[in-house]
PDB file of C-alpha atoms and ligand atoms in Angstrom:
ATOM      1  CA  MET A 268      20.133  -8.650  27.208  1.00  0.00           C
ATOM      2  CA  GLN A 269      22.183  -8.070  30.356  1.00  0.00           C
ATOM      3  CA  GLY A 270      21.659 -11.330  32.247  1.00  0.00           C
ATOM      4  CA  SER A 271      22.232 -12.032  35.942  1.00  0.00           C
ATOM      5  CA  ALA A 272      25.497 -13.507  37.206  1.00  0.00           C
ATOM      6  CA  ASN A 273      23.774 -16.909  37.484  1.00  0.00           C
ATOM      7  CA  LEU A 274      22.614 -16.771  33.877  1.00  0.00           C
ATOM      8  CA  ASN A 275      26.134 -15.950  32.721  1.00  0.00           C
ATOM      9  CA  VAL A 276      27.482 -18.945  34.648  1.00  0.00           C
ATOM     10  CA  MET A 277      24.870 -21.172  32.981  1.00  0.00           C
ATOM     11  CA  ILE A 278      25.645 -19.876  29.490  1.00  0.00           C
ATOM     12  CA  LYS A 279      29.362 -20.354  30.022  1.00  0.00           C
ATOM     13  CA  ALA A 280      28.823 -23.950  31.201  1.00  0.00           C
ATOM     14  CA  ALA A 281      26.520 -24.699  28.254  1.00  0.00           C
ATOM     15  CA  ARG A 282      29.092 -23.369  25.763  1.00  0.00           C
ATOM     16  CA  LYS A 283      31.892 -25.368  27.321  1.00  0.00           C
ATOM     17  CA  ALA A 284      29.822 -28.574  27.259  1.00  0.00           C
ATOM     18  CA  GLY A 285      28.780 -27.691  23.697  1.00  0.00           C
ATOM     19  CA  ARG A 286      32.428 -27.626  22.591  1.00  0.00           C
ATOM     20  CA  SER A 287      33.028 -31.080  24.030  1.00  0.00           C
ATOM     21  CA  LEU A 288      29.839 -32.439  22.441  1.00  0.00           C
ATOM     22  CA  THR A 289      30.683 -30.916  19.055  1.00  0.00           C
ATOM     23  CA  LYS A 290      34.060 -32.649  19.114  1.00  0.00           C
ATOM     24  CA  ASP A 291      32.470 -35.985  19.993  1.00  0.00           C
ATOM     25  CA  PHE A 292      29.757 -35.479  17.358  1.00  0.00           C
ATOM     26  CA  ARG A 293      32.415 -35.222  14.634  1.00  0.00           C
ATOM     27  CA  GLU A 294      33.719 -38.646  15.604  1.00  0.00           C
ATOM     28  CA  VAL A 295      30.457 -40.148  16.682  1.00  0.00           C
ATOM     29  CA  GLU A 296      31.210 -43.566  15.185  1.00  0.00           C
ATOM     30  CA  ASN A 297      34.047 -44.027  17.729  1.00  0.00           C
ATOM     31  CA  LEU A 298      31.934 -43.259  20.796  1.00  0.00           C
ATOM     32  CA  GLN A 299      31.302 -45.807  23.503  1.00  0.00           C
ATOM     33  CA  VAL A 300      27.546 -46.269  23.863  1.00  0.00           C
ATOM     34  CA  SER A 301      25.433 -48.275  26.283  1.00  0.00           C
ATOM     35  CA  MET A 302      21.696 -48.873  26.528  1.00  0.00           C
ATOM     36  CA  LYS A 303      19.863 -47.753  29.693  1.00  0.00           C
ATOM     37  CA  GLY A 304      16.560 -49.238  28.579  1.00  0.00           C
ATOM     38  CA  ALA A 305      14.866 -50.211  25.311  1.00  0.00           C
ATOM     39  CA  GLY A 306      15.833 -47.521  22.799  1.00  0.00           C
ATOM     40  CA  ASP A 307      17.335 -45.341  25.569  1.00  0.00           C
ATOM     41  CA  PHE A 308      21.055 -44.730  25.103  1.00  0.00           C
ATOM     42  CA  VAL A 309      23.863 -43.026  26.971  1.00  0.00           C
ATOM     43  CA  SER A 310      27.271 -42.348  25.479  1.00  0.00           C
ATOM     44  CA  ARG A 311      30.626 -41.187  26.704  1.00  0.00           C
ATOM     45  CA  ALA A 312      29.680 -37.785  25.236  1.00  0.00           C
ATOM     46  CA  ASP A 313      26.657 -37.393  27.571  1.00  0.00           C
ATOM     47  CA  ILE A 314      28.797 -38.257  30.578  1.00  0.00           C
ATOM     48  CA  ALA A 315      31.712 -36.003  29.605  1.00  0.00           C
ATOM     49  CA  ALA A 316      29.347 -33.057  28.972  1.00  0.00           C
ATOM     50  CA  GLU A 317      27.624 -33.549  32.317  1.00  0.00           C
ATOM     51  CA  LYS A 318      30.971 -33.622  34.116  1.00  0.00           C
ATOM     52  CA  ILE A 319      31.981 -30.331  32.486  1.00  0.00           C
ATOM     53  CA  ILE A 320      28.691 -28.673  33.437  1.00  0.00           C
ATOM     54  CA  ARG A 321      28.851 -29.961  36.987  1.00  0.00           C
ATOM     55  CA  GLU A 322      32.394 -28.719  37.481  1.00  0.00           C
ATOM     56  CA  GLU A 323      31.585 -25.281  36.052  1.00  0.00           C
ATOM     57  CA  LEU A 324      28.383 -24.802  38.041  1.00  0.00           C
ATOM     58  CA  MET A 325      29.709 -26.247  41.293  1.00  0.00           C
ATOM     59  CA  GLU A 326      32.830 -24.132  41.133  1.00  0.00           C
ATOM     60  CA  ALA A 327      30.804 -20.967  40.649  1.00  0.00           C
ATOM     61  CA  ARG A 328      27.986 -21.875  43.091  1.00  0.00           C
ATOM     62  CA  PRO A 329      29.257 -24.552  45.497  1.00  0.00           C
ATOM     63  CA  THR A 330      26.209 -24.395  47.785  1.00  0.00           C
ATOM     64  CA  TYR A 331      23.531 -25.173  45.195  1.00  0.00           C
ATOM     65  CA  GLY A 332      21.915 -28.597  44.826  1.00  0.00           C
ATOM     66  CA  TRP A 333      22.005 -30.755  41.725  1.00  0.00           C
ATOM     67  CA  LEU A 334      19.667 -32.882  39.632  1.00  0.00           C
ATOM     68  CA  ALA A 335      20.935 -34.275  36.341  1.00  0.00           C
ATOM     69  CA  GLU A 336      20.095 -37.107  33.999  1.00  0.00           C
ATOM     70  CA  GLU A 337      23.270 -39.137  34.245  1.00  0.00           C
ATOM     71  CA  GLY A 338      24.594 -38.264  37.698  1.00  0.00           C
ATOM     72  CA  GLY A 339      21.468 -38.233  39.845  1.00  0.00           C
ATOM     73  CA  GLU A 340      20.612 -35.911  42.656  1.00  0.00           C
ATOM     74  CA  ALA A 341      22.504 -34.137  45.430  1.00  0.00           C
ATOM     75  CA  GLU A 342      21.155 -31.704  47.971  1.00  0.00           C
ATOM     76  CA  GLY A 343      23.228 -28.564  48.403  1.00  0.00           C
ATOM     77  CA  LYS A 344      24.050 -26.604  51.563  1.00  0.00           C
ATOM     78  CA  ASP A 345      21.501 -24.146  50.246  1.00  0.00           C
ATOM     79  CA  PRO A 346      18.347 -26.294  50.089  1.00  0.00           C
ATOM     80  CA  THR A 347      16.392 -23.582  48.226  1.00  0.00           C
ATOM     81  CA  ARG A 348      18.413 -23.659  45.009  1.00  0.00           C
ATOM     82  CA  ARG A 349      19.350 -26.408  42.604  1.00  0.00           C
ATOM     83  CA  TRP A 350      20.547 -26.905  39.067  1.00  0.00           C
ATOM     84  CA  ILE A 351      18.467 -29.159  36.803  1.00  0.00           C
ATOM     85  CA  VAL A 352      20.594 -30.416  33.926  1.00  0.00           C
ATOM     86  CA  ASP A 353      20.298 -32.534  30.820  1.00  0.00           C
ATOM     87  CA  PRO A 354      23.823 -32.492  29.359  1.00  0.00           C
ATOM     88  CA  LEU A 355      22.651 -33.859  26.002  1.00  0.00           C
ATOM     89  CA  ASP A 356      18.997 -33.784  25.077  1.00  0.00           C
ATOM     90  CA  GLY A 357      18.511 -35.692  21.837  1.00  0.00           C
ATOM     91  CA  THR A 358      21.067 -38.461  22.384  1.00  0.00           C
ATOM     92  CA  THR A 359      19.447 -40.700  19.770  1.00  0.00           C
ATOM     93  CA  ASN A 360      19.768 -37.965  17.133  1.00  0.00           C
ATOM     94  CA  PHE A 361      23.366 -37.360  18.224  1.00  0.00           C
ATOM     95  CA  LEU A 362      24.303 -41.017  17.886  1.00  0.00           C
ATOM     96  CA  HIS A 363      22.769 -41.160  14.407  1.00  0.00           C
ATOM     97  CA  GLY A 364      24.691 -38.105  13.217  1.00  0.00           C
ATOM     98  CA  LEU A 365      21.563 -35.926  13.148  1.00  0.00           C
ATOM     99  CA  PRO A 366      22.521 -32.349  14.093  1.00  0.00           C
ATOM    100  CA  HIS A 367      19.550 -31.672  16.369  1.00  0.00           C
ATOM    101  CA  TRP A 368      20.390 -31.958  20.070  1.00  0.00           C
ATOM    102  CA  ALA A 369      20.996 -29.548  22.917  1.00  0.00           C
ATOM    103  CA  VAL A 370      22.391 -28.829  26.352  1.00  0.00           C
ATOM    104  CA  SER A 371      19.686 -27.906  28.866  1.00  0.00           C
ATOM    105  CA  ILE A 372      20.412 -26.149  32.179  1.00  0.00           C
ATOM    106  CA  ALA A 373      17.824 -24.706  34.553  1.00  0.00           C
ATOM    107  CA  LEU A 374      18.068 -23.040  37.938  1.00  0.00           C
ATOM    108  CA  GLU A 375      15.320 -23.718  40.447  1.00  0.00           C
ATOM    109  CA  HIS A 376      14.756 -21.473  43.474  1.00  0.00           C
ATOM    110  CA  LYS A 377      12.194 -22.430  46.118  1.00  0.00           C
ATOM    111  CA  GLY A 378      10.523 -24.851  43.733  1.00  0.00           C
ATOM    112  CA  GLU A 379      10.275 -22.370  40.871  1.00  0.00           C
ATOM    113  CA  ILE A 380      12.409 -22.233  37.715  1.00  0.00           C
ATOM    114  CA  VAL A 381      14.072 -18.813  37.643  1.00  0.00           C
ATOM    115  CA  ALA A 382      16.556 -19.198  34.784  1.00  0.00           C
ATOM    116  CA  GLY A 383      16.876 -21.546  31.822  1.00  0.00           C
ATOM    117  CA  VAL A 384      19.355 -22.135  29.015  1.00  0.00           C
ATOM    118  CA  VAL A 385      18.925 -24.449  26.006  1.00  0.00           C
ATOM    119  CA  PHE A 386      21.976 -24.446  23.737  1.00  0.00           C
ATOM    120  CA  ASP A 387      22.048 -26.005  20.259  1.00  0.00           C
ATOM    121  CA  PRO A 388      25.773 -26.066  19.361  1.00  0.00           C
ATOM    122  CA  ALA A 389      25.256 -27.415  15.826  1.00  0.00           C
ATOM    123  CA  LYS A 390      23.273 -24.286  14.879  1.00  0.00           C
ATOM    124  CA  ASP A 391      24.939 -21.994  17.393  1.00  0.00           C
ATOM    125  CA  GLU A 392      21.568 -21.071  18.865  1.00  0.00           C
ATOM    126  CA  MET A 393      21.568 -20.119  22.535  1.00  0.00           C
ATOM    127  CA  PHE A 394      18.019 -19.925  23.892  1.00  0.00           C
ATOM    128  CA  PHE A 395      17.693 -18.471  27.387  1.00  0.00           C
ATOM    129  CA  ALA A 396      15.290 -16.822  29.786  1.00  0.00           C
ATOM    130  CA  GLU A 397      15.110 -15.433  33.268  1.00  0.00           C
ATOM    131  CA  LYS A 398      11.927 -15.098  35.232  1.00  0.00           C
ATOM    132  CA  GLY A 399      10.353 -11.744  34.468  1.00  0.00           C
ATOM    133  CA  ALA A 400      13.032 -10.710  31.936  1.00  0.00           C
ATOM    134  CA  GLY A 401      11.737 -12.304  28.727  1.00  0.00           C
ATOM    135  CA  ALA A 402      13.166 -15.020  26.507  1.00  0.00           C
ATOM    136  CA  TRP A 403      16.008 -14.682  24.031  1.00  0.00           C
ATOM    137  CA  MET A 404      17.844 -16.513  21.266  1.00  0.00           C
ATOM    138  CA  ASN A 405      21.361 -15.122  20.848  1.00  0.00           C
ATOM    139  CA  GLU A 406      20.709 -11.367  20.464  1.00  0.00           C
ATOM    140  CA  SER A 407      17.022 -11.599  19.564  1.00  0.00           C
ATOM    141  CA  ARG A 408      14.009 -11.391  21.830  1.00  0.00           C
ATOM    142  CA  LEU A 409      11.692 -14.386  21.461  1.00  0.00           C
ATOM    143  CA  ARG A 410       7.971 -14.304  21.058  1.00  0.00           C
ATOM    144  CA  VAL A 411       5.612 -17.221  20.455  1.00  0.00           C
ATOM    145  CA  SER A 412       3.732 -17.261  17.145  1.00  0.00           C
ATOM    146  CA  GLY A 413       0.392 -15.525  16.746  1.00  0.00           C
ATOM    147  CA  ARG A 414      -1.287 -18.202  14.629  1.00  0.00           C
ATOM    148  CA  ASN A 415      -4.857 -18.812  15.684  1.00  0.00           C
ATOM    149  CA  LYS A 416      -6.089 -21.283  13.069  1.00  0.00           C
ATOM    150  CA  MET A 417      -5.417 -24.967  13.574  1.00  0.00           C
ATOM    151  CA  ILE A 418      -5.148 -25.628   9.862  1.00  0.00           C
ATOM    152  CA  GLU A 419      -2.240 -23.155   9.597  1.00  0.00           C
ATOM    153  CA  SER A 420      -0.439 -24.432  12.702  1.00  0.00           C
ATOM    154  CA  ILE A 421       2.440 -26.875  13.150  1.00  0.00           C
ATOM    155  CA  PHE A 422       2.757 -28.921  16.321  1.00  0.00           C
ATOM    156  CA  ALA A 423       5.576 -30.997  17.736  1.00  0.00           C
ATOM    157  CA  THR A 424       5.476 -34.066  19.934  1.00  0.00           C
ATOM    158  CA  GLY A 425       7.564 -37.028  21.048  1.00  0.00           C
ATOM    159  CA  LEU A 426       6.666 -40.466  19.735  1.00  0.00           C
ATOM    160  CA  PRO A 427       7.172 -43.385  22.116  1.00  0.00           C
ATOM    161  CA  PHE A 428      10.156 -45.598  21.290  1.00  0.00           C
ATOM    162  CA  GLY A 429      11.347 -49.072  22.203  1.00  0.00           C
ATOM    163  CA  GLY A 430       7.973 -50.691  22.883  1.00  0.00           C
ATOM    164  CA  ARG A 431       6.741 -48.076  25.365  1.00  0.00           C
ATOM    165  CA  SER A 432       3.187 -48.646  26.596  1.00  0.00           C
ATOM    166  CA  ASP A 433       1.916 -45.140  25.766  1.00  0.00           C
ATOM    167  CA  LEU A 434       1.790 -45.745  22.005  1.00  0.00           C
ATOM    168  CA  PRO A 435      -2.030 -46.194  21.827  1.00  0.00           C
ATOM    169  CA  GLU A 436      -2.836 -42.792  23.377  1.00  0.00           C
ATOM    170  CA  THR A 437      -0.220 -41.078  21.199  1.00  0.00           C
ATOM    171  CA  LEU A 438      -1.736 -42.637  18.073  1.00  0.00           C
ATOM    172  CA  LYS A 439      -5.212 -41.440  19.108  1.00  0.00           C
ATOM    173  CA  GLU A 440      -3.896 -37.909  19.617  1.00  0.00           C
ATOM    174  CA  LEU A 441      -2.193 -37.954  16.225  1.00  0.00           C
ATOM    175  CA  ALA A 442      -5.363 -39.253  14.544  1.00  0.00           C
ATOM    176  CA  LYS A 443      -7.283 -36.346  16.012  1.00  0.00           C
ATOM    177  CA  LEU A 444      -4.716 -33.660  15.375  1.00  0.00           C
ATOM    178  CA  MET A 445      -3.121 -34.506  12.049  1.00  0.00           C
ATOM    179  CA  PRO A 446      -6.171 -33.970   9.822  1.00  0.00           C
ATOM    180  CA  ALA A 447      -6.893 -30.671  11.595  1.00  0.00           C
ATOM    181  CA  CYS A 448      -3.509 -28.951  11.330  1.00  0.00           C
ATOM    182  CA  ALA A 449      -0.653 -28.090   8.939  1.00  0.00           C
ATOM    183  CA  GLY A 450       1.625 -30.814  10.275  1.00  0.00           C
ATOM    184  CA  VAL A 451       3.062 -32.653  13.267  1.00  0.00           C
ATOM    185  CA  ARG A 452       6.822 -32.912  13.817  1.00  0.00           C
ATOM    186  CA  ARG A 453       8.931 -35.357  15.867  1.00  0.00           C
ATOM    187  CA  TRP A 454      12.420 -33.877  16.015  1.00  0.00           C
ATOM    188  CA  GLY A 455      13.776 -35.805  18.985  1.00  0.00           C
ATOM    189  CA  SER A 456      14.770 -33.148  21.511  1.00  0.00           C
ATOM    190  CA  ALA A 457      12.190 -32.041  24.046  1.00  0.00           C
ATOM    191  CA  ALA A 458      14.338 -29.083  25.128  1.00  0.00           C
ATOM    192  CA  LEU A 459      14.529 -27.793  21.544  1.00  0.00           C
ATOM    193  CA  ASP A 460      10.828 -28.508  20.966  1.00  0.00           C
ATOM    194  CA  LEU A 461      10.102 -26.088  23.801  1.00  0.00           C
ATOM    195  CA  ALA A 462      12.634 -23.535  22.561  1.00  0.00           C
ATOM    196  CA  TYR A 463      11.042 -23.696  19.107  1.00  0.00           C
ATOM    197  CA  VAL A 464       7.583 -22.981  20.519  1.00  0.00           C
ATOM    198  CA  ALA A 465       9.111 -19.963  22.252  1.00  0.00           C
ATOM    199  CA  ALA A 466      10.658 -18.867  18.953  1.00  0.00           C
ATOM    200  CA  GLY A 467       7.341 -19.198  17.100  1.00  0.00           C
ATOM    201  CA  ARG A 468       8.714 -21.961  14.873  1.00  0.00           C
ATOM    202  CA  TYR A 469       6.154 -24.436  16.176  1.00  0.00           C
ATOM    203  CA  ASP A 470       2.750 -23.241  17.342  1.00  0.00           C
ATOM    204  CA  GLY A 471       2.455 -25.873  20.057  1.00  0.00           C
ATOM    205  CA  TYR A 472       4.030 -28.994  21.561  1.00  0.00           C
ATOM    206  CA  TRP A 473       2.879 -31.862  23.749  1.00  0.00           C
ATOM    207  CA  GLU A 474       4.617 -34.888  25.204  1.00  0.00           C
ATOM    208  CA  ARG A 475       4.341 -37.304  28.136  1.00  0.00           C
ATOM    209  CA  ARG A 476       6.763 -39.462  30.114  1.00  0.00           C
ATOM    210  CA  LEU A 477       9.540 -36.921  30.238  1.00  0.00           C
ATOM    211  CA  ASN A 478      11.766 -35.920  33.153  1.00  0.00           C
ATOM    212  CA  ALA A 479      12.322 -32.605  34.901  1.00  0.00           C
ATOM    213  CA  TRP A 480      15.708 -32.188  33.152  1.00  0.00           C
ATOM    214  CA  ASP A 481      14.060 -32.427  29.706  1.00  0.00           C
ATOM    215  CA  LEU A 482      11.546 -29.706  30.542  1.00  0.00           C
ATOM    216  CA  ALA A 483      12.753 -27.279  33.200  1.00  0.00           C
ATOM    217  CA  ALA A 484      14.787 -24.815  31.102  1.00  0.00           C
ATOM    218  CA  GLY A 485      12.534 -24.904  28.031  1.00  0.00           C
ATOM    219  CA  LEU A 486       9.403 -24.426  30.099  1.00  0.00           C
ATOM    220  CA  LEU A 487      10.613 -21.079  31.422  1.00  0.00           C
ATOM    221  CA  ILE A 488      11.718 -20.052  27.923  1.00  0.00           C
ATOM    222  CA  VAL A 489       8.225 -20.788  26.538  1.00  0.00           C
ATOM    223  CA  ARG A 490       6.478 -18.900  29.320  1.00  0.00           C
ATOM    224  CA  GLU A 491       8.809 -15.916  29.096  1.00  0.00           C
ATOM    225  CA  ALA A 492       8.149 -15.801  25.337  1.00  0.00           C
ATOM    226  CA  GLY A 493       4.432 -15.424  26.063  1.00  0.00           C
ATOM    227  CA  GLY A 494       3.401 -19.077  25.640  1.00  0.00           C
ATOM    228  CA  LEU A 495       0.984 -21.011  27.815  1.00  0.00           C
ATOM    229  CA  ALA A 496       2.001 -24.328  29.339  1.00  0.00           C
ATOM    230  CA  GLU A 497       0.028 -26.889  31.346  1.00  0.00           C
ATOM    231  CA  PRO A 498       0.440 -30.523  32.312  1.00  0.00           C
ATOM    232  CA  LEU A 499      -1.193 -32.790  29.736  1.00  0.00           C
ATOM    233  CA  ARG A 500      -3.612 -34.166  32.343  1.00  0.00           C
ATOM    234  CA  VAL A 501      -5.470 -31.664  34.468  1.00  0.00           C
ATOM    235  CA  GLY A 502      -4.334 -31.786  38.086  1.00  0.00           C
ATOM    236  CA  LYS A 503      -0.858 -33.136  37.331  1.00  0.00           C
ATOM    237  CA  HIS A 504       2.434 -31.252  37.606  1.00  0.00           C
ATOM    238  CA  ILE A 505       4.613 -30.497  34.549  1.00  0.00           C
ATOM    239  CA  LEU A 506       8.018 -31.145  36.107  1.00  0.00           C
ATOM    240  CA  GLU A 507       7.069 -33.750  38.715  1.00  0.00           C
ATOM    241  CA  ASP A 508       4.928 -35.805  36.324  1.00  0.00           C
ATOM    242  CA  GLY A 509       7.049 -35.116  33.224  1.00  0.00           C
ATOM    243  CA  GLU A 510       4.264 -34.110  30.876  1.00  0.00           C
ATOM    244  CA  ILE A 511       3.406 -30.952  29.001  1.00  0.00           C
ATOM    245  CA  LEU A 512       1.092 -29.263  26.588  1.00  0.00           C
ATOM    246  CA  CYS A 513       2.127 -25.787  25.501  1.00  0.00           C
ATOM    247  CA  ALA A 514       1.271 -23.380  22.719  1.00  0.00           C
ATOM    248  CA  ASN A 515       0.867 -19.771  21.781  1.00  0.00           C
ATOM    249  CA  GLU A 516      -2.037 -18.142  23.611  1.00  0.00           C
ATOM    250  CA  ALA A 517      -4.197 -17.760  20.491  1.00  0.00           C
ATOM    251  CA  ILE A 518      -4.250 -21.483  19.610  1.00  0.00           C
ATOM    252  CA  PHE A 519      -3.906 -22.996  23.099  1.00  0.00           C
ATOM    253  CA  ASP A 520      -7.579 -23.797  23.733  1.00  0.00           C
ATOM    254  CA  GLN A 521      -8.221 -25.358  20.320  1.00  0.00           C
ATOM    255  CA  PHE A 522      -4.983 -27.331  20.499  1.00  0.00           C
ATOM    256  CA  SER A 523      -5.482 -28.559  24.067  1.00  0.00           C
ATOM    257  CA  LYS A 524      -9.081 -29.580  23.317  1.00  0.00           C
ATOM    258  CA  ALA A 525      -7.953 -31.605  20.309  1.00  0.00           C
ATOM    259  CA  VAL A 526      -5.182 -33.420  22.210  1.00  0.00           C
ATOM    260  CA  ARG A 527      -7.111 -33.948  25.433  1.00  0.00           C
ATOM    261  CA  SER A 528     -10.297 -35.181  23.757  1.00  0.00           C
ATOM    262  CA  ALA A 529      -8.450 -37.811  21.715  1.00  0.00           C
TER     263      ALA A 529
HETATM  264  C1  LIG B 769      14.819 -37.494  24.991  1.00  0.00           C
HETATM  265  C2  LIG B 769      14.402 -36.394  24.043  1.00  0.00           C
HETATM  266  C3  LIG B 769      13.235 -36.819  23.194  1.00  0.00           C
HETATM  267  C4  LIG B 769      12.065 -37.284  24.038  1.00  0.00           C
HETATM  268  C5  LIG B 769      12.541 -38.409  24.952  1.00  0.00           C
HETATM  269  C6  LIG B 769      13.671 -37.907  25.849  1.00  0.00           C
HETATM  270  P1  LIG B 769      17.379 -37.728  25.787  1.00  0.00           P
HETATM  271  O1  LIG B 769      15.872 -37.075  25.837  1.00  0.00           O
HETATM  272  O2  LIG B 769      14.045 -35.234  24.731  1.00  0.00           O
HETATM  273  O3  LIG B 769      12.764 -35.782  22.361  1.00  0.00           O
HETATM  274  O4  LIG B 769      11.035 -37.743  23.204  1.00  0.00           O
HETATM  275  O5  LIG B 769      11.471 -38.870  25.724  1.00  0.00           O
HETATM  276  O6  LIG B 769      14.056 -38.938  26.734  1.00  0.00           O
HETATM  277  O7  LIG B 769      17.235 -39.141  26.259  1.00  0.00           O
HETATM  278  O8  LIG B 769      17.863 -37.627  24.413  1.00  0.00           O
HETATM  279  O9  LIG B 769      18.103 -36.871  26.780  1.00  0.00           O
HETATM  280 CA1  LIG B 770      16.475 -35.498  27.631  1.00  0.00          CA
HETATM  281 CA1  LIG B 771      19.969 -36.625  27.964  1.00  0.00          CA
END
């Protein structure tokens, strides 16, 4: 697909950060790590990757605003556009030597996500989408799965870690869903969970207590691949409230009923 100039800038930044992360991943035991909260880590690799992305994006588009996990928020001269960045989604996997983590970069324009990139360097899978132009992985067009039976479907979620208070509701949802479907996965990267729904690898995904940088790029990729996405609780906002329920169109109602009635 012939992407816009902005998309090309995003892909270039994601690849450059991916090279730095891949190098750090090979020597992960030497990385400096600190804990931001219970079970919530940040390493030198996260910070180095974010710096690379910021430099790349700011050099190409100096007037855009910025929101990123490690470096906070900055309004740009152009108040209508901002980058939303998670330099390393799946830090816990990364620090355990598990090759399932990604760079996530989204571009927001007037409150709407118009481009998104989720790059998995370990598998060399570049997921991307632009509003109205479809979703892609490397050279292939993405399409959500067509499964319409719960018992044949696989769903992904995020399980609360480090004593988080939302464990009871997650357990209720799992108790409702697990007997009714072909399996539930917890792979540890929200950005890749979304990309995998877009690719038809999972049939649906739900999670709460996320941040805009976990969701922004993947959300557009899911929607552009034909998936449906809503906030978990009716009346909330996916990016502002950090919660999502998404699936292919054929299974969405059955899946959302099961999760929401738990
Ligand atoms: C985390 C991952 C994980 C999700 C966590 C996120 P991080 O992001 O997306 O899948 O369950 O809630 O915080 O901290 O690795 O960037
Ligand atoms: Ca994240
Ligand atoms: Ca992160």
